[in-house]
Coordinates of C-alpha atoms in Angstrom, one line a residue:
X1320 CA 56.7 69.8 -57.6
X1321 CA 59.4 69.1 -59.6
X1322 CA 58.9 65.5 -59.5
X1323 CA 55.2 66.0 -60.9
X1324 CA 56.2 68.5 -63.5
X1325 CA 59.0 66.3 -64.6
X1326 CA 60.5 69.2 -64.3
X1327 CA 64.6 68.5 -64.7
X1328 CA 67.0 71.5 -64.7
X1329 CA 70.0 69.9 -64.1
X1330 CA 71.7 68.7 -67.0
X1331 CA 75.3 66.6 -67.6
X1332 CA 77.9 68.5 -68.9
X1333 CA 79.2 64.8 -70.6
X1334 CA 76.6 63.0 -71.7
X1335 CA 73.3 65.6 -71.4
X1336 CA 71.7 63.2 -69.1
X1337 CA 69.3 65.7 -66.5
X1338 CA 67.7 65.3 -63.3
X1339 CA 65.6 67.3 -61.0
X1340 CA 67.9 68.0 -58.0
X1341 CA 71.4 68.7 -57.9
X1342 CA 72.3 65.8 -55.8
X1343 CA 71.2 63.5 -57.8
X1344 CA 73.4 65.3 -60.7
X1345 CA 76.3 65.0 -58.5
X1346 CA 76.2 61.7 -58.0
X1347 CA 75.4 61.2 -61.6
X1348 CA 78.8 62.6 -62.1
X1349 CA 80.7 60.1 -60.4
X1350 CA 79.9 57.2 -63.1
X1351 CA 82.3 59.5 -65.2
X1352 CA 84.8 60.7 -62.9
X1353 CA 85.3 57.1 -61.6
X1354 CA 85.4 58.4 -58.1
X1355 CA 84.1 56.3 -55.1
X1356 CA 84.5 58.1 -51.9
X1357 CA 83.0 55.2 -49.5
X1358 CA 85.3 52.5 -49.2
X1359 CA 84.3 49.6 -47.0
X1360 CA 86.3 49.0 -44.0
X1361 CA 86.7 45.0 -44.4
X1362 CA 87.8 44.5 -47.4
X1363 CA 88.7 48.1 -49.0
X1364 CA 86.1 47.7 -52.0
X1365 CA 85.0 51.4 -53.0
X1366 CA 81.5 53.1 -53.6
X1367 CA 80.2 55.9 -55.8
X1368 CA 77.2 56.4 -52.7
X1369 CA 76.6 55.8 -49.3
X1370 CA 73.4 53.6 -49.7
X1371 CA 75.7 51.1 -51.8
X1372 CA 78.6 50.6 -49.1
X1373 CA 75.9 50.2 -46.5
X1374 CA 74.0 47.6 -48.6
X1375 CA 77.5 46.0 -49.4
X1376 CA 78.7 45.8 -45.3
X1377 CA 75.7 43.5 -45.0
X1378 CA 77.5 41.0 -46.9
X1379 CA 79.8 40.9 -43.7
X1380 CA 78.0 40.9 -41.0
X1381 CA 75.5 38.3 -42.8
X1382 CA 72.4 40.5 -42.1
X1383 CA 69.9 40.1 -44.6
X1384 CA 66.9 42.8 -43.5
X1385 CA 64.7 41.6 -46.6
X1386 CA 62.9 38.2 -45.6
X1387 CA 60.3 36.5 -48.8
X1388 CA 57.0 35.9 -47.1
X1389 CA 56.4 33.0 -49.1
X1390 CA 59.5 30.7 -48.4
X1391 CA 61.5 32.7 -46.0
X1392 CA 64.3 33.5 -47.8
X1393 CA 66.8 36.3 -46.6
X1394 CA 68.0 38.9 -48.7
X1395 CA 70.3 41.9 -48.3
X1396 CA 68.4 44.6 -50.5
X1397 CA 64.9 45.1 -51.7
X1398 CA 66.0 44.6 -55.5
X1399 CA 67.0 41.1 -55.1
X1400 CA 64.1 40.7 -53.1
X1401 CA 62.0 41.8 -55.7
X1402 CA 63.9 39.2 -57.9
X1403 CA 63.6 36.6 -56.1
X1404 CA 59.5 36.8 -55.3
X1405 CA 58.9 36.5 -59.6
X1406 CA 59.9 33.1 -58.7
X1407 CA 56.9 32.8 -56.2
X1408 CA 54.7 34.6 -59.0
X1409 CA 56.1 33.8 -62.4
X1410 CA 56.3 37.2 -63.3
X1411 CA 58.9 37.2 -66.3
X1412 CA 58.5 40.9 -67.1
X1413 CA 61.6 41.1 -70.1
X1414 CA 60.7 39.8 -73.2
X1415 CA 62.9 38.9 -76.5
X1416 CA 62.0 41.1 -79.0
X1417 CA 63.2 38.6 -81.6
X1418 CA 61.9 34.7 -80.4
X1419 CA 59.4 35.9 -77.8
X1420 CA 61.3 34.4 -75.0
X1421 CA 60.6 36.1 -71.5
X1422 CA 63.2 36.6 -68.4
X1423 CA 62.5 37.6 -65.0
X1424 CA 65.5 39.5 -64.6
X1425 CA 67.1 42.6 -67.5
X1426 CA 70.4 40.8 -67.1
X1427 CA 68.8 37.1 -68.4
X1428 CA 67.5 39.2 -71.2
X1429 CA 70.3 41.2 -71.9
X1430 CA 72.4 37.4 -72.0
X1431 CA 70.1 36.0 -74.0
X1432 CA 70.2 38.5 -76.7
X1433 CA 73.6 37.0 -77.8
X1434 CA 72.3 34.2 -79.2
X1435 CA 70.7 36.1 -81.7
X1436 CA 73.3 38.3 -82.2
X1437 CA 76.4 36.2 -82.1
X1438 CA 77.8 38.5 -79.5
X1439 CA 80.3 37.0 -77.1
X1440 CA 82.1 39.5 -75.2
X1441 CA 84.0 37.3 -72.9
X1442 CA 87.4 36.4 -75.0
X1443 CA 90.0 33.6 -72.8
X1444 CA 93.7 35.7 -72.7
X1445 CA 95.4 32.3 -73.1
X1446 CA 93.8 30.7 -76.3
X1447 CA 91.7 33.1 -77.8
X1448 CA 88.3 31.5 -76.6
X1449 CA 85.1 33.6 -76.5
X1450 CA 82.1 32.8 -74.2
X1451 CA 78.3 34.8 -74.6
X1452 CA 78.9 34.4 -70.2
X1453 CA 81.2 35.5 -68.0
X1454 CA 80.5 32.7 -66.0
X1455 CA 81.1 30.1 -68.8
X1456 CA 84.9 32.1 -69.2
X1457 CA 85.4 31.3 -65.6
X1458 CA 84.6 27.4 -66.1
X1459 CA 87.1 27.7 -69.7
X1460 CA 89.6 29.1 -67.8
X1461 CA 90.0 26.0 -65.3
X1462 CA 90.9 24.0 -68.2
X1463 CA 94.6 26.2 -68.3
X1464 CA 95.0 26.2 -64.5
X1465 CA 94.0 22.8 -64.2
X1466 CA 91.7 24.3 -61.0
X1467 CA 89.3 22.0 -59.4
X1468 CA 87.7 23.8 -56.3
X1469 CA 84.3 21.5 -56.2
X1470 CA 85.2 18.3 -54.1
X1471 CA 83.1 15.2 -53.3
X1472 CA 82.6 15.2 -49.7
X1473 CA 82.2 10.6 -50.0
X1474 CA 84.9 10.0 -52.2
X1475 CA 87.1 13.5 -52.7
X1476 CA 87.2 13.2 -56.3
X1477 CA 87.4 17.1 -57.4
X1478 CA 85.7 18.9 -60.1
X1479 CA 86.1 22.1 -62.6
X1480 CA 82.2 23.2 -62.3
X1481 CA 80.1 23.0 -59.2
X1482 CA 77.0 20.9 -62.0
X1483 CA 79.6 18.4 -62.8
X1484 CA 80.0 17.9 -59.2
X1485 CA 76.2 17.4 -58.9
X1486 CA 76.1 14.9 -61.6
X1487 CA 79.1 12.8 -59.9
X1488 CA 77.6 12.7 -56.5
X1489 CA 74.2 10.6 -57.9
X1490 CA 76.7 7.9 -58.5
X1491 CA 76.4 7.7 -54.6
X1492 CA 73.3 8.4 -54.5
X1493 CA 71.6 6.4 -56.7
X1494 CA 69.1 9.2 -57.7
X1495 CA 68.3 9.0 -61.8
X1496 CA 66.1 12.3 -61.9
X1497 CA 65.4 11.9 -65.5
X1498 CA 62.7 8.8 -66.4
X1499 CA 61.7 7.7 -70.2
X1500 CA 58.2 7.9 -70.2
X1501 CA 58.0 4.9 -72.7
X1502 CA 59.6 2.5 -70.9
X1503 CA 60.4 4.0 -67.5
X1504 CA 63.8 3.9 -67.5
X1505 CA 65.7 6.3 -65.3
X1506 CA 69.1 8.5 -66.0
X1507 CA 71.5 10.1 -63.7
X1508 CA 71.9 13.1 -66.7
X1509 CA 69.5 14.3 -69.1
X1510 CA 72.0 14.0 -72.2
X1511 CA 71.6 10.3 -70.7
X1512 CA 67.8 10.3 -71.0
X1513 CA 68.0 12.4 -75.1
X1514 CA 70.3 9.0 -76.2
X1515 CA 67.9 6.7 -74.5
X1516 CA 64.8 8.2 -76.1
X1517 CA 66.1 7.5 -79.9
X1518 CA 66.0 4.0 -79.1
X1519 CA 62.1 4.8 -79.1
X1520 CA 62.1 7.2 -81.9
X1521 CA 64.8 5.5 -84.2
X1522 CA 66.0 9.0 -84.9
X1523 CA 69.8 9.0 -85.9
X1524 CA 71.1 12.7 -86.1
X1525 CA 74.8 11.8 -86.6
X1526 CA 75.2 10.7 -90.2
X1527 CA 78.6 9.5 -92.1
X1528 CA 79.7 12.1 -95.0
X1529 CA 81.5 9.1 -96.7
X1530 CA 79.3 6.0 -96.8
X1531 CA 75.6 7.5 -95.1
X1532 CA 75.7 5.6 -92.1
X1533 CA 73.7 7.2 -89.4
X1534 CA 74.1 6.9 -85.9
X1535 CA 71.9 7.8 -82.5
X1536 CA 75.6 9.3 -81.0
X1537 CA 78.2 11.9 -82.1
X1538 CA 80.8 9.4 -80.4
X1539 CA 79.8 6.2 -82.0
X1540 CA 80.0 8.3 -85.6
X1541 CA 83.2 9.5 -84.3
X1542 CA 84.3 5.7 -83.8
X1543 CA 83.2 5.0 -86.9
X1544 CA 84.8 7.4 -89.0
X1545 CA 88.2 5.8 -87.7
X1546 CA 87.2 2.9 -90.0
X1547 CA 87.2 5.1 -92.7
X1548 CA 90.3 7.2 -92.1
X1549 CA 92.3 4.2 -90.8
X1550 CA 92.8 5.8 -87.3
X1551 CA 93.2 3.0 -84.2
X1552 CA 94.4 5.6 -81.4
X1553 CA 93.6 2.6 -78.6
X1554 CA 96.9 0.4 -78.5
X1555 CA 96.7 -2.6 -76.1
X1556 CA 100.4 -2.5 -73.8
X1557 CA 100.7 -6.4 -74.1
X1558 CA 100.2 -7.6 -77.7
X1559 CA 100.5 -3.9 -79.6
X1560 CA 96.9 -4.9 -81.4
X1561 CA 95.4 -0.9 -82.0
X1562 CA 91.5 0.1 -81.8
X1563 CA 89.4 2.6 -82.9
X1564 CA 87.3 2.7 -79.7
X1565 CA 88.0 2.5 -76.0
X1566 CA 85.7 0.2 -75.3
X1567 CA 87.2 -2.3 -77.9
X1568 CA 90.9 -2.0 -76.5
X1569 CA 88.8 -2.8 -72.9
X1570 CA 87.1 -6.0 -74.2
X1571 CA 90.1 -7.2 -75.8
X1572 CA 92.6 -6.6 -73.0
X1573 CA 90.1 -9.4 -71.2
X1574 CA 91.8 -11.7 -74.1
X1575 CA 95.5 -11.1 -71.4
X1576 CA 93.5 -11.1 -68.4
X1577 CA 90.8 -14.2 -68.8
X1578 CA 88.1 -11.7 -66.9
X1579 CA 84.7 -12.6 -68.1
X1580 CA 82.5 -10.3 -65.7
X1581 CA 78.9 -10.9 -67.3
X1582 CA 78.1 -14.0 -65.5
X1583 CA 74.7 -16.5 -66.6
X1584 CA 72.6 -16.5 -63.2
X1585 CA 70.4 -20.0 -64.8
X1586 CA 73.8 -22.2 -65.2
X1587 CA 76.9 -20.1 -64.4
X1588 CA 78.6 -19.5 -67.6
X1589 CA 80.8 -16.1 -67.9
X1590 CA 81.7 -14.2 -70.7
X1591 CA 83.8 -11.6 -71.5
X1592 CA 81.0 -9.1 -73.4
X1593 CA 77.6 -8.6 -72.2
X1594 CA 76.3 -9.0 -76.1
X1595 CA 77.8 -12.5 -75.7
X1596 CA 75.6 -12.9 -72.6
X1597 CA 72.9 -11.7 -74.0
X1598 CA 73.2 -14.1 -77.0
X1599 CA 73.3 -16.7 -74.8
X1600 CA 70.2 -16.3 -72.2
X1601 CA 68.2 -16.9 -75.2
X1602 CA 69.3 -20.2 -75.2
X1603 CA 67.7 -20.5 -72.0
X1604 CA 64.7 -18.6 -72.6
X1605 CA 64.7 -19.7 -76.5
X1606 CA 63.8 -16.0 -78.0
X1607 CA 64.3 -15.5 -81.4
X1608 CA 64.0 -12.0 -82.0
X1609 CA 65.5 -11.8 -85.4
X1610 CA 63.1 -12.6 -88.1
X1611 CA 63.8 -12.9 -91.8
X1612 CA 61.6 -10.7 -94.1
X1613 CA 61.8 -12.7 -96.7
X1614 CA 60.9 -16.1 -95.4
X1615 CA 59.8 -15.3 -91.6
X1616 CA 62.7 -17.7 -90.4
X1617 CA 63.4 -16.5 -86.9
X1618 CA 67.3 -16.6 -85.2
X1619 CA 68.6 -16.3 -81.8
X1620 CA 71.3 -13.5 -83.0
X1621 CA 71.6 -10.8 -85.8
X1622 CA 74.5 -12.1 -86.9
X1623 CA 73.3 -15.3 -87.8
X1624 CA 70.3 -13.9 -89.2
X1625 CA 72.3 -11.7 -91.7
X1626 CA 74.0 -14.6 -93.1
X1627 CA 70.6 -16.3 -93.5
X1628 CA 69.6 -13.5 -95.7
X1629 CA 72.4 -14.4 -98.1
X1630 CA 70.3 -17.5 -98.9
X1631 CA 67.6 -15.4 -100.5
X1632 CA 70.3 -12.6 -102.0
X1633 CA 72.9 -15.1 -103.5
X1634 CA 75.4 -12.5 -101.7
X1635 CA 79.3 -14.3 -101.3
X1636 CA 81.2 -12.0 -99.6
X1637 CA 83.9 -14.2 -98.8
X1638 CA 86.0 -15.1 -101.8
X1639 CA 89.6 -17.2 -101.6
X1640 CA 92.4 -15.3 -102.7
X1641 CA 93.8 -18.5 -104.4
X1642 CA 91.2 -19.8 -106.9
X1643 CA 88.7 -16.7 -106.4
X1644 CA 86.2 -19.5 -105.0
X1645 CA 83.3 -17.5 -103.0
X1646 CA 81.1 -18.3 -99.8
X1647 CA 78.4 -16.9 -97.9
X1648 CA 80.1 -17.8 -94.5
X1649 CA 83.5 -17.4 -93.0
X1650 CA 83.7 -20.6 -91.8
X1651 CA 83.1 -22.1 -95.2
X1652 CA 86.2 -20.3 -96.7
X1653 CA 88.0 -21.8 -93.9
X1654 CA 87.2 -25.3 -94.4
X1655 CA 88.0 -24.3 -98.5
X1656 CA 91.5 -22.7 -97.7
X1657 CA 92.5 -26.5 -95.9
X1658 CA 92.0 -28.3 -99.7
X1659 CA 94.6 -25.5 -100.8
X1660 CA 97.0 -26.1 -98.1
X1661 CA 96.8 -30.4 -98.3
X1662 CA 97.4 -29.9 -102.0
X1663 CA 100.7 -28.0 -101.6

């Protein structure tokens, strides 16, 4: 009758909260006294009630009553149970009040919510750091104890987050989950797959604050801000030469070495960068895919196209620092600068 009648005389003392029987009050109670009067025997963790230590003990013996008629899937409790079937059904019952997003679980929501409030509860102890997830703290805090507990069971190499891992063992695999619908070209990651697409799209989000150059990747506008501030943080250990990016101090170091890996498969010839190979396959094949918009002349490479295009702009870029003579090509300045140096 009371449960009908809503009928609740039992009210806390705290924080006014009431309930319709005494018990319930009295375990009410507890969430402000802090006690826990059930402690598990395996591993001493303490409950407020009984029905929570035997739920918990099922975490030891590995029983898991609960079984999803649709899949199979054990569970210890009937709430994650419940959980787990809105996967089965697509019920997403908690809804953002703000963007209209829906969760299948309070907790999702309750996450979520930060985004639109800027909340992030979860501050690092050693740097300050603050995270919207616990979880993402825990991953942060690997990069102070230098902890890598996810392994690679082919080649051991060990990992700060179990998705990292993930993405490392498809180098084994070979499975590229992520496939351009233009041109069907697959990706190990889906960051992978977003770069790929702008070569569809043209979009270039990155753009240069000095000069407007705009670029498809935060780390080629990163690279090329170096040629504005003068920064070369890649120095080669043999010669001393410096570079802006990585990938430059790798090519060049093939300058010491004499590697050419990108070999020619119609006649044999290797090179040392695989633009240089492509360059010259279209010797073979006899593409021209650089066309002048001016006259339609066609060219095997851009580069030689963009001195072409100084034909029609009068543009001399290249100017001698002795007699302020200027040329449309590098090699013409050359051949100039040996009349200055038979004079002397």
């Amino acid at each position: 009758m009371k449960i009908t009648t809503t009928y609740k005389p039992h009210a806390c003392a705290v924080c006014g909260s009431a309930f319709s029987h005494s018990s319930r009050l009295k375990i009410h109670m507890q969430s402000h006294s802090g006690e826990k009067p059930y402690p598990c025997e395996v591993c001493g963790s303490a409950f407020s009630q009984k029905s929570y230590l035997k739920r918990h003990v099922r975490i030891h013996s590995g029983v898991k009553p609960y079984d999803c008629e649709v899949c199979g899937a054990g569970f210890y409790d009937k709430f994650h149970l419940k959980i787990h079937m809105r996967k089965h059904t697509g019920e997403k019952p908690y809804s953002c009040e703000v963007c209209a997003s829906v969760f299948s679980q309070n907790c999702e929501l309750n996450v979520h919510m930060r985004l639109h409030t800027g909340e992030k509860p979860h501050v690092c102890q050693v740097c300050g750091t603050a995270f919207s997830r616990k979880s993402h703290l825990k991953n942060h805090m690997r990069t102070h104890t230098g902890e890598k507990p996810y392994t690679c069971d082919v080649c051991e190499s060990s990992f700060a987050e179990n998705s990292t891992l993930k993405i490392h063992m498809r180098s084994h695999t070979g499975e590229k989950p992520f496939s351009c619908k233009v041109c069907s070209s697959a990706f190990s990651q889906k960051s992978h797959l977003t770069i790929h697409i702008r070569t569809h799209t043209g979009e270039k989000p990155y753009s240069c604050e000095v000069c407007g150059s705009a670029f498809s990747q935060k780390s080629k506008l990163t690279i090329h801000m170096r040629r504005h501030n003068g920064e070369k943080p890649y120095a080669c250990g043999i010669c001393g030469s410096t570079f802006t990016g990585k990938s430059s101090l790798t090519i060049h170091m093939r300058t010491h070495t004499g590697e050419k890996p990108y070999f020619c498969e119609v006649c044999g010839s290797s090179f040392s960068r695989y633009s240089t190979l492509q360059n010259h396959m279209r010797t073979h094949t006899g593409e021209k895919p650089f066309a002048c918009e001016v006259c339609g002349s066609a060219f095997s490479e851009q580069s030689t196209l963009k001195t072409h295009v100084r034909t029609h702009t009068g543009e001399k870029p290249y100017i001698c620092n002795v007699c302020s003579s200027a040329f449309s090509r590098k090699s013409n300045l050359q051949i100039h600068m040996k009349l200055h140096s038979e004079a002397i």
